[in-house]
Every structure is written in C-alpha cells, then in structure tokens.
Amino acid sequence: MKDEIQTPADRSANLKGMGCSRKRVEDVRFTQGKGNYVDDIKLDGMLVGDFVRSPYAHARVTAIETEAALKVPGVLAVLTAKDLEPLGLHWMPTLAGDKQMVLADGKVLFQGQEVAFVVATDRYAAADGVAAVEVEYEELPVVTDPFRALDPDAPVLREDLAGQTEGAHGPRRHHNHIFTWEVGDKEATEKVLDEADVVAEEMVYYHRTHPMPLETCGCVASMDKVTGKLTLWGTFQAPHAVRTVASLISGIAEHNIRVISPDIGGGFGNKVGVYPGYICSIVASIVTGKPVKWVESRMDNLMSTAFARDYWMNGRIAATKEGKITGLWCHTTADHGGFDACADPTKFPAGFMNICTGSYDIPVAYLAVDGVYTNKAPGGVAYRCSFRVTEAAYFIERMVEVLAIKLGMDAAELRRINFIREDQFPYQSALGWEYDSGNYHAAWDKALTAVGYDALRQEQAQRIADFKAGKTRKLLGIGLTHFTEIVGAGPVKNCDILGLGMFDSCEIRIHPTGSAIARLGTISQGQGHATTFAQIIASEIGIPADDITLEEGDTDTAPYGLGTYGSRSTPVAGAATAMAARKIRAKAQMIAAYLLEVHDGDVEFDVDRFVVKGAPERFKTMKEIAFASYNQAIPGLEPGLEAVSYYDPPNMTYPFGAYICVMEIDVDTGEHKVRKFYALDDCGTRINPMIIEGQVHGGATEGYAIAMGQEIVYDDMGNHKTATLMDFFVPTSWETPHYTTDHTVTPSPHHPIGAKGVGESPNVGSVPCFSNAVHDAFRPFGLVQSHMPHDQWRIWKIADDLGLHG
Amino acid sequence: MIPAGFEYHRPADLTSAIGILQEHGDEARVVAGGHSLIPMMKLRMAELGHLIDLQDIDAMKGIAVGGDTVTIGAMTTQHELIVHDGLGAALPILREAALQIADPQVRYVGTIGGNVANGDPGNDMPGLMQCLNARFDLTGPDGSRQVAARDFYEAAYFTAREDEEILTAIIIPIPAPGTGSAYIKQKRKIGDYATAAAAVLVGDGTASVAMTNLADTPIWSEAAGAALAAGDIDGCAAAMLGAIDPQEDMRGPVAFKKHVAAVVLRRAIDSALSRRS
C-alpha cells in the first residue's frame, strides 16, 4: 500500500490538521460570486416587504393612512401596529429583557424606527407603496444626550414603562433609567483612592458606531399552510436561538419552525438580535400564504439595526509613586437608545465590562454601569468583540496612559510593572473573573524588541526637537496596548441569553469509506469554520480535512447551539468538536483492537491509524476501521461510527495580545499615516495560522476605522447624520494600514485543544493602540485625553487647542 | 434606495436627445455617468419622469489635442482622461486631478461632462476648469453656444445651462510651455469629496488659482491669481481665503476648513512652482 512507505510526518501533513495553513474551502464559491446569501433566495410567488420609517426621533403617531399605498400596483398589504396587536406581536421581547416596538405603537423613539410594513409583489412596488403611506406625526422634545436624559425634567421616552420602578436588571431610579449594574468593592476602592500617592481621573468616551457587515440584515419567511411548517431563512448569527425565541413569541411549535442561516456576509454582532423585519415577514407570510422577503438597504442597516459602543466611562486609577497600580474605579453611562436591545448574557447587562482591570494585577476595583434611554436606535451589540470587552479594553488602556502622564513614566514600563505575572495564573481578578492562563511579560518584551521600542523613542525625541525648531510639521506617535479578552461564553452556570444556556455542539458522522460530515451549532459569517473545524477533526481522528464536510445553520439538521459571536465558536463549539471526535476515536480504538485481535489497551493512536504497541507493522487505518464499523459484526459494539458532543465550558478563555502602532501626524491638516502596526496575538493553540492572520488583518482594519473616523452621529434633533458610506467610514485598501503579525502560544489549560479564539482580539486591541498613538504624538505638548474618532478635523483641533498652529 | 418609476430613453444622436428634452420639459433629465444623479434618484431626492441616457451619442465622446486647445467630448470618462496618450503631456493637471476622483470603478463610468455640468460643489472638475479657463459647448434647440467655466456656476446645482441644453464638449486652452501646475486635494478617504482642493497654474508672470468644495460653487479668484503671478504667495492665500465660504459638515467645522484650505493651497503653489520650467 502506498501509505505504508509514508513516514508519520507525511501522513500527518496529508491530514491538513491543526497548525496547517490550509486554504479556505469556502473561498472557491465566495471569490467566484457563487455564494448563497439570503437575497439570493428566490421562491415561487415570493413577495417583498419594506418599511415606512419615522423621519422624526421622537414623535407621536397620530394617524397612518394606508389607502393610497394599497392602490399602488403590486402592493398587497400594509401592516401597522394595529394589525399586529391582536396577535400580540406589535411589541417583541429584546435579548436584554426589555421590549421593543415591532411597528410604531402610538409613538416613535428614534429616526428610522419601523412604522408600517408594506408587502408587495416586488421591491419596486414595495418602495412605491412605502412612499404612498401617509403618517401624521406630532413632534415631541428630543433627548440625544444620556446625561441630559437623566435630568428630572427630561422628556419621558418610554411611556409604556410608566410607574415601573423595577426593570429586568433591578431598580429604575428615573423614567429614562434602565438599570444600574455594580461589580466589585466600592468602599474598599474609594478608600484606596483616598489614600493613594497618585490618582489619575479621566472621562473616556467610546463613541457610538455600527458593525456594518457588507451584507445587511434580512430574511425570507415561508409559511406552508398545508404542513403548518414555517421556514425562515435569515442572516442569523444564532439560528437555533432564533427558532426557540420565534416559537416562544409566535406560539408555533418549535418542531414546526425551521430556521436556516445560509451564507452570511459578515455579522460582527449586528446579526445577533431579533429585528422587526423578521416578525413582520413571518406575519406577512402567514397572512398572505406566500413567502415574504425583507432585506435592509444600507441606510436601513446603519439607521435601525444594532449599533455598538456609546459608553461614557468615567475612571479613576490609583497608584504608588513608583507606579504600582493599587485600585481602579469606573462609572459608565451607557446610551442604549430607545429600547434596551443589547445582546448580552442575561446576568450581565453591561456584558463583560468587568474585564476592565485588563492585563494588570489590580488588587481592588469597582465598576458601576447605568443604562439610559435616549432618542437613538437600539442595539449595543458586541461589534467584533466579546460583550463590551472593547469598551473595557479601551478604558483601561487609556487609563494606564493617563496614569503614565500623571506619573511622568514611560507607558511601556508602567504596563510592565503592573502585568499579572505568569506565576499568578489562574488569576482571580478584583471584578470576579478567573483568568485561565497568560504570559504577558514574555509577549510584551517580544513586541517591544520586535519594533525596536527604544530606538523609536529616540526618534520621537529627535522629532519633537525638530518640530520645536520649525524643521518639520509632522509628529510621531507610538501607540501601545496590551489587552486581555474574555471570550467563549460561556459556562451555563452563569451564561444564558433569555434562559438559553450558552453551551455549543458538534455532531460527527464517519461514512463507511472513511470520509465524514460534521455539523455544529455555530454559523460562519466568514470566519472559515468549514476549513478550521475540519482541521480539528483531522488531527483528532486521522481523517484528512479535505474528506470532511462541515455544515452549520440549518436547525433541522444541525445540533442545537447558541451560534457565533463573542469569539465563542472555537472556545465552545471547537471544544465540542474535539470532544465528539474523541468519542469516535475511543470507539475506533475498540474496533481496531478487535480487528487486530488484541486488547483495547494494546493499540495506540498514530496520526491516522491505530497500531499495536511495539509492533508498528500491525495497524488498522481509520479508513479500514470506518468500513468495519458499518459492515462487520463486532461483538459488544453497535454498528456505525458517529458521535455528538454538547460542550458546556468550565470557564471562559482569555486571549491576549501586545500591539504597537507607529503613526505620523500632520498637525496642519490633521491627516495621519500609520507607518507600522505590529500585532502579537496569543490565542492559545493555533488551528490555522493563515486564517488567524486574516482575522487579525480584518479585525485591525475595523479597529482602525473605529479609532480614526467611523461613527454614528446624531444632531440635537435626533437626525442620523451618518447613514451612508459617504460619511460612515469604512476603509478601502487605500486607507488600510500594513500589518505585521506575530504570536506567542499559551494554551488554555481547560480547553480540550488549548485554543482560545482570535476573531475579535484585533478589534479589541487595535482601537486603543491607534488611539494611544494619536495621544502619544501630542503627549509632549500637554494632551491628556481626546475622544475618538480621531478623524482629520479632531486631530487638527487637538493641535489647535494646544497652540501648535502658531 | 429604490427610485420611483421613470421612462428610460437612449437616443443615438444629439438632436434626438434635445427633442426628448423639449418634449418633456423639466420632467426630463440627461444622464452621463450617473454617479451624481442616480444616487439622488435612489434616495428619491430627485424624481423625474424621463431619464435620457447619452451614452450612445458618439459625437459626445473623444479627446482631441490641438496646437492651442484640447477639446474633450462630454461623455469622455475619467478613466479615458487618465490613459489618453497625448493629454497627459498637454494638460498634466487634468490627469493629476482625474486620478484623485473617487476610485477606479467610478472613473470607468463617471464622465468629465457629468462632473462639470451638474453644478455639484463637491466635484473636482469645475474648479479645475475655472483654473484652466475652459469653455463649455452647450447645444440646445436653437443651436450651440459657448460659456466660460468661470461664468457657468451660479449656485449649488444651478448653472448657466438652460433646461433644454446639453453640455456636449469642453474646450481647454493649453497653458504656455514651462507653466507649472498642481492639483492637491485633501479628503477623508478614497471616494470622498474634497475637504479642500486647490488647482494652481503658474507660468512666466501669469497664474491662475481655483479651489473646490469651499463654497456653493467652485472659487476662482482673479486677485489670488494676480498675487501669485506677482510672486506674492501670502497675498494669493489671503485673497483666496477671503473668497471662500465653507460650511460645516461631517468633514469638520468652518475654522478647520479654512485652515486646511490655506495649507492645501500653499502646498499646491509649492508643487506648481517646483514644476515650472
């Protein structure tokens, strides 16, 4: 046989298992325009829905006139809240325990809110129908400032909550207040602050932005009135959860709902939530008996489906005069918009913001978050991060810089003397997390050496001298960040969404000829699951990755899981994949032993086969074992070779990284150029280095956008000012910096393969790194804090305020 | 992002196009590359009954480089300006500016005629045409006439073109040998309109200076040009700053735009001077 002359290394390479930069199997269809996205789905008789949206941020809806719209050729129906009310569907529950209007019920709370749903034979007729619906509004005072929203005389936004002093997350103290969430030891922290040598205080604002996946949100709902079965295709990051929630909301039995996530063109958190378009499409399909499609336009997406961030983080950090951090205090005002539609685990209304002690050994800390209603779109999703981890990382990485200024210290050295040491892991943080593993000092030193940190500081000093001497108008900023993420939600004992535990799953079936199919409870939105999960299986059971089909996203076939967001796929479903593979390997061992006529314990796994210990010429390959499992009667064993694993992780995983950015800044125009961006990531065991590098490039580019220009802006009237890609910054290849990637490997001790997840690290780490570079350039001239995004006029304003324009 | 219904016309010659304009009056609009008009239609900010597509009118295409002037058909794309053999030598500033318009995909379809005719203050070509002292050929039911670019722009989206006229060609005088030129544009990203852009020509005792997106029309300042011709760069900048009237938008506040306008202008002057021979 051919493989008898192959070495174990050859056989291992043939598997394309873990550690191999296997090319993405998805890209054949994606790069040829042959993907199958929601908007590619076309069914016989399919109708199209489109929304009438509010032009006002806060108004009473006094009348909706649909007669003219119903006369538009092709328009079949116009749904309003009155039509949904008998079904109890004019409001829907949000993932955060609040409720949200599906269609305007008497008033609107943000510009772009859904007011009526027009159903027509095609999207042109639907748009004409939308234009023909006449809505009478009575404008109300608008609140866009979350601090102003808590004034005693602020307008009442949520009249439906009148008199409710208890919300989903505890007491409400004001009519626009949603919750207060407190973690840590307030008294002890304030005592440390009172007695500290040095305290730095700063308001750190992480502005409102939007995940803006290239593909907008959408669905196709098809109710088969004969079978009573509802099929719902959609851009869902959590198809199984959508099925359960749809069943609970609609009363349709769960076995009669099939949810399918086809190819998804990016999610980044935007596609986790439940949106009015889904409900309206389902109702419209039930009413008309025909499939109904709803797909957002770009403006719909930027105006109405979930935003991210919008956290005002007021911080105080205490230290000894030598720079040892002794305490951290944070009060956050969180602007949630008109409805609280955050996508967080239920017990964490501010997500994992309590990872805000970062990479540092801080003995005592306190965090309080107040959620507030304003006249803005709802959301608050984790835009390429685990829940509110980017906000936390930005906060602590800014506070460390602010402290360095106060102490007159080098910010790299300040970090180094405060890192959690390798011998402290597992580490109990002051705000309640158990960091599983890390070696921060090693990563930091590697990063500083790689960029030539000392030489950069010398160059910067020369630049400042040249600038002061009038020889240059460009400053040099060196941005530093060491971030620690918390991903892989999560242990069912403390992580659920609407009561659904956040385990995940994998089912593997080996076919008689030794190839396989695996199905998972997650869903790729571009992450390359079909490539990487096959690599885990290949390494675990010795079947080449190329011989393994991966399927996700169809709730009728895939095992139940909570989906893909918060970098949870590899930490949770990846673990389930390894565990299911190990069940198969255990059975394969028994089959091999039977075939080789030895005891189970006398064979051992060797890349792609079981060999008799001490007699390597006696073996059975996985191919032979697979065939035998189906076709040979083996005493004591059922036929077949398949397994399923539902994995409830014992802890989160804690990827970390050291990022350094070198940026040139033109003080006269506010323009910048990223000269170098170095990203060292430690995501534990690396499954596919090429995909990791791609993830880092993508995440850092989104981080670059956020830090340097991307924002959702409202004016005082609540008008959305950034609803097109003219003003909402998405970098092209021209603006995108070049990245240098690097890594260390500190495997997770509790994960079956030691992997931690990486998709979101580069967004979490790069935003403070770019921002710190801007701040660092102006530090010698007295800048302490300037809010993002650092677009041209804001950088110019920093220089102007510091008197650098002469 | 779905436009209201409209009739689509695709005439093969100019006379037919003008005939359709006459027939439908202000219900009709011509479309060249469509990069300004079609987004407005999709937003339903422009609603029109008749769209007249000019792309089949061959007489409106092409670039002719003569001894004293360059004549460019209005339907010539930005891409064609960039890759044309003789144009880069005769009018290097035109190629330099065209390369700063949007991105390659837009430049394959977007035309110089559409860019100058629409009266959009964000477009790059109107200011450049004023700097170069170009003339526009306008043809209507009563024949053709020429209007100087410096007299063409009245307010945002309002120009000297009559409703039944079509801008068919652009005639640009070739600057004297040795003239230095530069087009410098600050923008937020590829595809954006200018935060500020400056077109500068500097010859032997002559100069012309225009700026873009700093008022509701392009700004050509005779005084700024005269100052520069006399070698007074500060005077040139002061005259131009006195002429512009920028508005706050997402690119930044007025003070920032004025500051950047001066910086961009001075950089364009430096560059043009360095290219003078």
PDB file of C-alpha atoms in Angstrom, chain A residues 57 72 284 292 489 497 530 565 723 786 798 806:
ATOM      1  CA  ALA A  57     -36.520  60.941  16.516  1.00  0.00           C
ATOM      2  CA  VAL A  72     -50.197  51.259  -5.815  1.00  0.00           C
ATOM      3  CA  ALA A 284     -46.934  38.710   6.257  1.00  0.00           C
ATOM      4  CA  VAL A 292     -42.050  37.077   2.046  1.00  0.00           C
ATOM      5  CA  ALA A 489     -19.339  32.471  26.547  1.00  0.00           C
ATOM      6  CA  ILE A 497     -29.440  34.509  26.803  1.00  0.00           C
ATOM      7  CA  ALA A 530     -15.695  24.731   7.264  1.00  0.00           C
ATOM      8  CA  TYR A 565     -20.422  35.805  18.208  1.00  0.00           C
ATOM      9  CA  ALA A 723     -26.449  56.792   7.254  1.00  0.00           C
ATOM     10  CA  SER A 786      -9.205  63.485  23.382  1.00  0.00           C
ATOM     11  CA  ILE A 798      -6.080  68.871  19.247  1.00  0.00           C
ATOM     12  CA  GLY A 806       1.141  79.405  15.856  1.00  0.00           C
TER      13      GLY A 806
END
